[in-house]
Amino acid sequence: MAYNITSLTDLVAQFEKLPGIGKKTAQRLAFHILAQPPERAQKFANALVTAREKIHFCSCCQALTDTDICPVCADSERDHSTICVVEDPKDVLAFEKTREYRGLYHVLHGAFSPLDGVGPEQLKIKELMSRLSNTDVKELIMATNLTVEGEATASYISRLAKPLGIKVTRLAYGIPVGGDLEYADEKTLTRALEGRNEI
Amino acid sequence: MAYNITSLTDLVAQFEKLPGIGKKTAQRLAFHILAQPPERAQKFANALVTAREKIHFCSCCQALTDTDICPVCADSERDHSTICVVEDPKDVLAFEKTREYRGLYHVLHGAFSPLDGVGPEQLKIKELMSRLSNTDVKELIMATNLTVEGEATASYISRLAKPLGIKVTRLAYGIPVGGDLEYADEKTLTRALEGRNEI
């Protein structure tokens, strides 16, 4: 008879399904949970279920929220005439951390990827166009990733928005602040050259 | 108004409490859960609570089990005259993976550590001595870690067991000195079992 504790095996398997967590780490995390008070496991379990149940896409900008409209869209003090278009909900958090951006967002939930069958229909582009026609938007900041997919998506949206008289901009790409020239890759360096400003 | 989703923050915080999981990884794992079907979060939550509720120490060998007596102690085909003494429940899993060891275990749940106030009273030594007096044990294999704490614990137990006429052996070197049993591969562990010496 093998030494097999079903409930432990189950827990290890659940941890192992997480991205970047291997077998050994999964086991270590499971044993950590067993060594904690039962309330800890209960709290963790509640957080998992609550987050998954409550969090959905904002009906306006498609970012994650647990209220009907996300706090950014609901905030009347923010600049509702500027929309920053990003690929992923995580990107919104990254921008919010800067505490500099005061406009709104629109999350596409991906970028064009013909091989995976992702085209305009699979992204939240229809929702973006509806916002552009129904509200007074003056500027779209395209903040999709600097990949072939991200660039293609940005230029597609830009072609749709420009005829509506909306200014479309792209994030500046260049050397990261504090970064060393020596470690910058060719593409970043090329972009930094192209986007150079007079001082 | 800051972009703050309480249930997301809670979930990130729970992941961040796990050993070796930093802020960025915790955020990545939380977003992964949100991107999965709700059943996935529910299953993970159930696994957490079930494991924590059901798993307890075997009343005989103090290893983890979700039955009253663990499968190893309950197995009449195993060699009940040999007990392998380990520090941690994880060590039992490591030995079982070798598929070589056919005796029983005893988990001490630690090793002597005077600075942390861990002495004989804090370890499951009383339970081990009770097994030695009540059952017909012929050999104790000391498989505590090869650290100062593990060696001290092994020699303490050896001094208690020898007067009872029990052969006490120590795992052979082969396990890297200062290394943790948990990380030893199956072959090293098998070698260490085969080459055990009387102490």
XYZ file of C-alpha atoms in Angstrom:
398
model
C 0.000 0.000 0.000
C 1.599 3.246 -1.069
C 1.817 6.214 1.217
C -0.715 8.395 -0.518
C -2.738 11.069 1.236
C -5.458 11.949 -1.245
C -6.224 15.401 0.123
C -2.521 16.292 0.176
C -2.012 15.024 -3.372
C -5.005 17.113 -4.458
C -3.620 20.250 -2.852
C -0.172 19.734 -4.381
C -1.823 19.206 -7.784
C -3.729 22.486 -7.438
C -0.561 24.423 -6.623
C 1.258 22.696 -9.481
C -1.324 23.979 -11.973
C -0.253 27.558 -11.228
C 2.095 29.064 -13.827
C 5.767 28.811 -12.903
C 5.169 26.453 -9.958
C 6.909 23.088 -10.317
C 6.380 19.822 -8.442
C 8.826 20.527 -5.607
C 7.576 24.072 -5.035
C 3.956 22.872 -5.122
C 4.779 20.332 -2.439
C 6.571 22.920 -0.337
C 3.591 25.297 -0.562
C 1.128 22.525 0.351
C 3.172 21.583 3.424
C 3.333 25.255 4.348
C -0.476 25.415 4.329
C -0.690 22.288 6.517
C 1.653 23.868 9.043
C -0.515 26.993 9.348
C -3.634 27.416 11.517
C -6.843 26.207 9.804
C -8.114 29.821 9.590
C -5.262 30.590 7.202
C -6.400 27.921 4.728
C -9.998 29.081 5.128
C -9.056 32.717 4.430
C -7.017 31.719 1.393
C -9.936 29.617 0.107
C -12.398 32.468 0.643
C -10.122 34.940 -1.130
C -9.896 32.602 -4.142
C -13.640 32.071 -4.468
C -14.615 35.664 -3.674
C -12.147 37.162 -6.138
C -13.184 34.813 -8.927
C -16.901 35.382 -8.250
C -16.879 39.129 -7.726
C -14.338 40.325 -10.252
C -15.562 40.871 -13.782
C -14.884 43.276 -16.634
C -15.932 46.919 -16.208
C -18.901 47.398 -18.543
C -17.250 50.564 -19.863
C -13.472 50.066 -20.108
C -13.272 46.226 -19.774
C -10.712 46.479 -16.980
C -11.149 44.236 -13.922
C -13.487 45.471 -11.221
C -15.741 44.162 -8.477
C -18.239 47.003 -8.913
C -20.465 47.554 -11.959
C -18.321 50.398 -13.306
C -14.643 50.383 -12.314
C -13.385 53.116 -9.938
C -11.469 54.811 -12.772
C -14.475 55.139 -15.103
C -16.663 56.179 -12.157
C -14.279 58.949 -11.080
C -15.635 62.283 -12.364
C -12.359 64.027 -11.483
C -10.407 62.064 -14.063
C -9.915 63.275 -17.615
C -12.692 61.517 -19.554
C -11.442 62.860 -22.884
C -8.303 60.686 -22.914
C -8.304 56.907 -23.220
C -5.202 54.773 -22.824
C -5.622 51.520 -24.792
C -3.843 48.503 -23.305
C -3.755 44.775 -24.048
C -4.041 43.354 -20.568
C -5.826 44.196 -17.279
C -2.426 44.039 -15.541
C -1.290 47.018 -17.652
C -3.912 49.221 -15.976
C -2.365 48.462 -12.594
C 1.081 49.341 -13.978
C -0.134 52.745 -15.216
C -2.019 53.446 -11.981
C 1.176 52.853 -10.030
C 2.803 55.819 -11.797
C 0.159 58.119 -10.221
C 0.775 60.397 -13.207
C -1.887 59.320 -15.667
C -5.269 60.938 -15.032
C -7.245 59.757 -18.068
C -9.317 56.607 -18.607
C -8.382 53.158 -19.962
C -9.614 50.616 -22.441
C -8.505 46.988 -22.109
C -8.477 45.019 -25.378
C -7.854 41.647 -23.686
C -5.209 40.628 -26.171
C -3.680 41.644 -29.482
C -4.122 40.403 -33.048
C -2.712 36.932 -33.498
C -3.950 35.336 -36.725
C -2.333 31.979 -35.927
C -4.360 31.742 -32.700
C -7.490 32.974 -34.437
C -7.450 36.326 -32.628
C -8.758 39.122 -34.866
C -10.780 42.316 -34.279
C -13.856 40.276 -33.285
C -12.034 38.553 -30.418
C -10.757 41.805 -28.912
C -12.789 44.499 -27.139
C -12.559 46.816 -30.161
C -16.318 47.071 -30.766
C -16.687 48.285 -27.168
C -13.944 50.866 -27.750
C -15.574 52.172 -30.933
C -18.891 52.481 -29.118
C -17.182 54.586 -26.433
C -15.598 56.779 -29.109
C -18.980 57.453 -30.768
C -20.955 58.008 -27.557
C -18.573 60.070 -25.458
C -16.402 63.095 -26.128
C -12.973 61.493 -26.495
C -10.166 63.708 -27.792
C -7.126 61.442 -27.544
C -6.372 57.735 -27.733
C -3.000 56.709 -26.297
C -2.051 53.376 -27.853
C -0.177 51.469 -25.150
C -0.228 48.006 -26.666
C 3.017 46.042 -26.431
C 5.869 46.767 -28.821
C 5.513 43.402 -30.562
C 4.369 42.624 -34.089
C 0.934 41.781 -32.646
C 0.736 44.909 -30.494
C 1.861 47.179 -33.327
C -0.640 45.673 -35.763
C -3.450 46.124 -33.253
C -2.420 49.721 -32.560
C -2.334 50.668 -36.225
C -5.693 48.971 -36.909
C -7.384 50.928 -34.105
C -5.638 54.099 -35.165
C -7.093 53.743 -38.701
C -10.588 53.395 -37.189
C -10.259 56.324 -34.782
C -8.586 58.974 -36.936
C -11.610 59.502 -39.258
C -13.617 60.370 -36.112
C -11.291 63.333 -35.585
C -9.587 61.733 -32.606
C -5.881 62.300 -31.964
C -4.092 58.947 -31.749
C -0.720 58.758 -29.999
C 1.687 55.925 -29.216
C 3.728 55.504 -26.023
C 7.313 56.687 -26.387
C 9.749 53.790 -26.590
C 13.385 54.178 -25.699
C 15.985 53.546 -23.049
C 14.437 52.716 -19.664
C 15.098 55.306 -16.986
C 18.230 54.274 -15.112
C 19.051 51.811 -17.872
C 22.494 51.440 -19.301
C 23.032 51.993 -23.064
C 25.340 49.013 -23.082
C 22.473 46.670 -22.221
C 19.842 48.162 -24.510
C 18.869 45.878 -27.384
C 19.095 47.077 -30.996
C 15.368 47.613 -31.402
C 15.054 49.721 -28.276
C 18.071 51.756 -29.309
C 16.660 52.293 -32.806
C 13.375 53.454 -31.289
C 15.208 55.766 -28.899
C 17.085 57.324 -31.844
C 13.939 57.753 -33.906
C 12.070 59.373 -31.021
C 14.896 61.742 -30.016
C 13.862 65.182 -28.756
C 15.617 68.538 -28.952
C 17.024 69.715 -25.632
C -10.050 57.632 -6.082
C -7.435 54.946 -6.457
C -7.916 51.909 -8.639
C -8.262 49.354 -5.868
C -10.192 46.100 -6.215
C -10.541 44.804 -2.667
C -11.090 41.168 -3.570
C -8.104 41.210 -5.942
C -5.877 42.867 -3.330
C -6.980 40.209 -0.832
C -6.133 37.377 -3.196
C -2.720 38.864 -4.036
C -2.042 39.246 -0.301
C -2.886 35.579 0.316
C -0.507 34.412 -2.413
C 2.169 36.769 -1.112
C 2.050 35.102 2.311
C 3.291 31.843 0.777
C 7.007 31.166 1.274
C 9.145 32.273 -1.683
C 6.327 34.140 -3.423
C 7.039 37.846 -3.888
C 4.710 40.711 -4.790
C 5.057 40.360 -8.575
C 4.598 36.592 -8.574
C 1.607 36.880 -6.217
C -0.001 39.328 -8.641
C 0.712 37.057 -11.588
C -0.836 34.057 -9.808
C -3.918 36.050 -8.806
C -4.460 37.201 -12.403
C -4.022 33.609 -13.530
C -6.850 32.527 -11.207
C -9.105 35.308 -12.545
C -8.478 34.131 -16.100
C -9.543 30.559 -15.281
C -13.114 29.208 -15.126
C -14.788 29.732 -11.719
C -14.728 25.948 -11.084
C -10.932 26.112 -11.001
C -10.950 28.627 -8.124
C -13.613 26.585 -6.351
C -11.598 23.363 -6.680
C -8.444 25.084 -5.440
C -10.391 26.502 -2.477
C -11.884 23.098 -1.645
C -8.464 21.435 -1.853
C -7.043 24.003 0.585
C -9.790 23.618 3.166
C -10.136 19.837 2.827
C -6.401 19.207 3.139
C -6.088 21.455 6.184
C -9.154 19.927 7.859
C -8.544 16.262 7.111
C -4.802 15.925 7.454
C -3.452 15.352 10.954
C -0.626 13.427 12.577
C -0.800 9.633 12.526
C -1.474 8.585 16.138
C 1.316 6.047 15.850
C 4.205 7.462 13.791
C 3.239 11.186 13.790
C 3.482 11.405 9.985
C 0.762 13.222 8.070
C -2.353 11.244 7.246
C -6.029 11.743 6.572
C -6.973 8.433 8.185
C -6.658 7.572 11.884
C -3.534 5.441 11.376
C -1.372 6.297 8.358
C -1.209 3.797 5.463
C 2.369 2.854 6.358
C 1.609 1.967 9.992
C -1.585 0.194 8.908
C 0.235 -1.957 6.344
C 0.807 -5.424 7.851
C 3.155 -6.355 4.989
C 5.727 -3.792 6.013
C 8.551 -4.560 8.395
C 7.227 -3.437 11.781
C 10.538 -4.167 13.497
C 12.376 -1.286 11.808
C 11.616 2.380 12.410
C 13.157 5.193 10.412
C 13.271 8.354 12.523
C 12.973 11.608 10.560
C 12.616 15.269 11.441
C 9.893 16.302 9.059
C 6.720 14.808 7.499
C 8.154 15.704 4.064
C 11.022 13.273 4.720
C 8.561 10.361 4.795
C 7.437 11.228 1.272
C 11.069 11.353 0.149
C 11.776 7.849 1.529
C 8.566 6.452 0.088
C 9.618 7.676 -3.334
C 12.682 5.402 -3.218
C 10.344 2.345 -3.068
C 13.223 0.602 -1.274
C 12.405 1.126 2.360
C 9.857 -1.333 3.752
C 9.933 -0.460 7.459
C 7.967 2.102 9.445
C 8.670 5.758 10.273
C 8.656 8.067 13.217
C 8.415 11.814 12.634
C 9.994 13.952 15.358
C 8.605 17.235 13.987
C 11.892 19.062 14.376
C 15.329 18.665 15.898
C 16.951 20.019 19.058
C 17.440 23.754 18.875
C 18.197 25.254 22.296
C 18.079 28.840 20.987
C 14.505 28.304 19.768
C 13.560 26.476 22.952
C 13.232 23.118 21.190
C 14.317 20.282 23.480
C 13.194 16.657 23.945
C 9.801 17.804 25.279
C 8.972 19.702 22.084
C 9.722 16.755 19.808
C 7.743 13.529 19.433
C 10.368 11.585 21.423
C 7.985 10.453 24.187
C 5.788 8.909 21.487
C 8.802 7.151 19.982
C 9.876 5.722 23.352
C 6.355 4.468 23.946
C 6.460 2.645 20.597
C 9.827 1.125 21.521
C 8.480 -0.233 24.809
C 5.163 -1.476 23.470
C 6.127 -3.049 20.160
C 8.890 -5.375 19.068
C 11.293 -2.969 17.389
C 14.728 -4.322 16.446
C 16.287 -1.391 14.627
C 16.048 2.378 14.679
C 17.414 4.111 11.561
C 18.302 7.664 12.511
C 17.526 9.767 9.438
C 17.613 13.202 10.972
C 19.374 15.833 8.890
C 23.174 15.950 8.877
C 23.248 19.222 10.740
C 24.427 19.982 14.274
C 20.789 19.889 15.417
C 20.014 16.660 13.596
C 23.164 14.922 14.865
C 22.485 15.989 18.451
C 18.916 14.683 18.221
C 20.108 11.400 16.719
C 22.695 10.775 19.421
C 20.220 11.687 22.191
C 17.675 9.155 20.877
C 20.403 6.595 20.325
C 21.408 6.876 24.009
C 17.780 6.249 25.043
C 17.230 3.312 22.662
C 20.446 1.301 23.069
C 19.761 0.242 26.698
C 16.521 -1.324 25.404
C 18.619 -3.651 23.250
C 17.674 -1.927 20.022
C 20.170 -1.615 17.216
C 20.545 2.054 16.270
C 21.890 2.963 12.843
C 22.567 6.230 11.076
C 21.997 6.958 7.389
C 25.228 6.616 5.427
C 26.987 9.677 4.106
C 25.956 10.150 0.562
C 23.556 12.822 1.535
C 25.513 16.056 1.113
C 26.613 17.371 4.500
C 24.500 20.347 5.524
C 21.915 19.390 2.896
C 18.231 18.927 3.572
C 16.647 15.460 3.162
C 13.778 17.054 1.326
C 16.026 17.868 -1.632
C 17.865 14.556 -1.871
C 17.147 12.562 -5.021
C 15.858 8.979 -4.850
C 19.191 7.351 -5.736
C 21.170 9.219 -3.113
C 18.559 8.300 -0.543
C 18.631 4.630 -1.559
C 22.445 4.589 -1.246
C 22.209 6.218 2.125
C 19.753 3.549 3.271
C 21.912 0.670 2.028
C 25.099 1.984 3.622
C 23.653 2.707 7.064
C 26.030 2.043 9.992
C 25.482 1.217 13.606
C 26.216 4.099 15.942
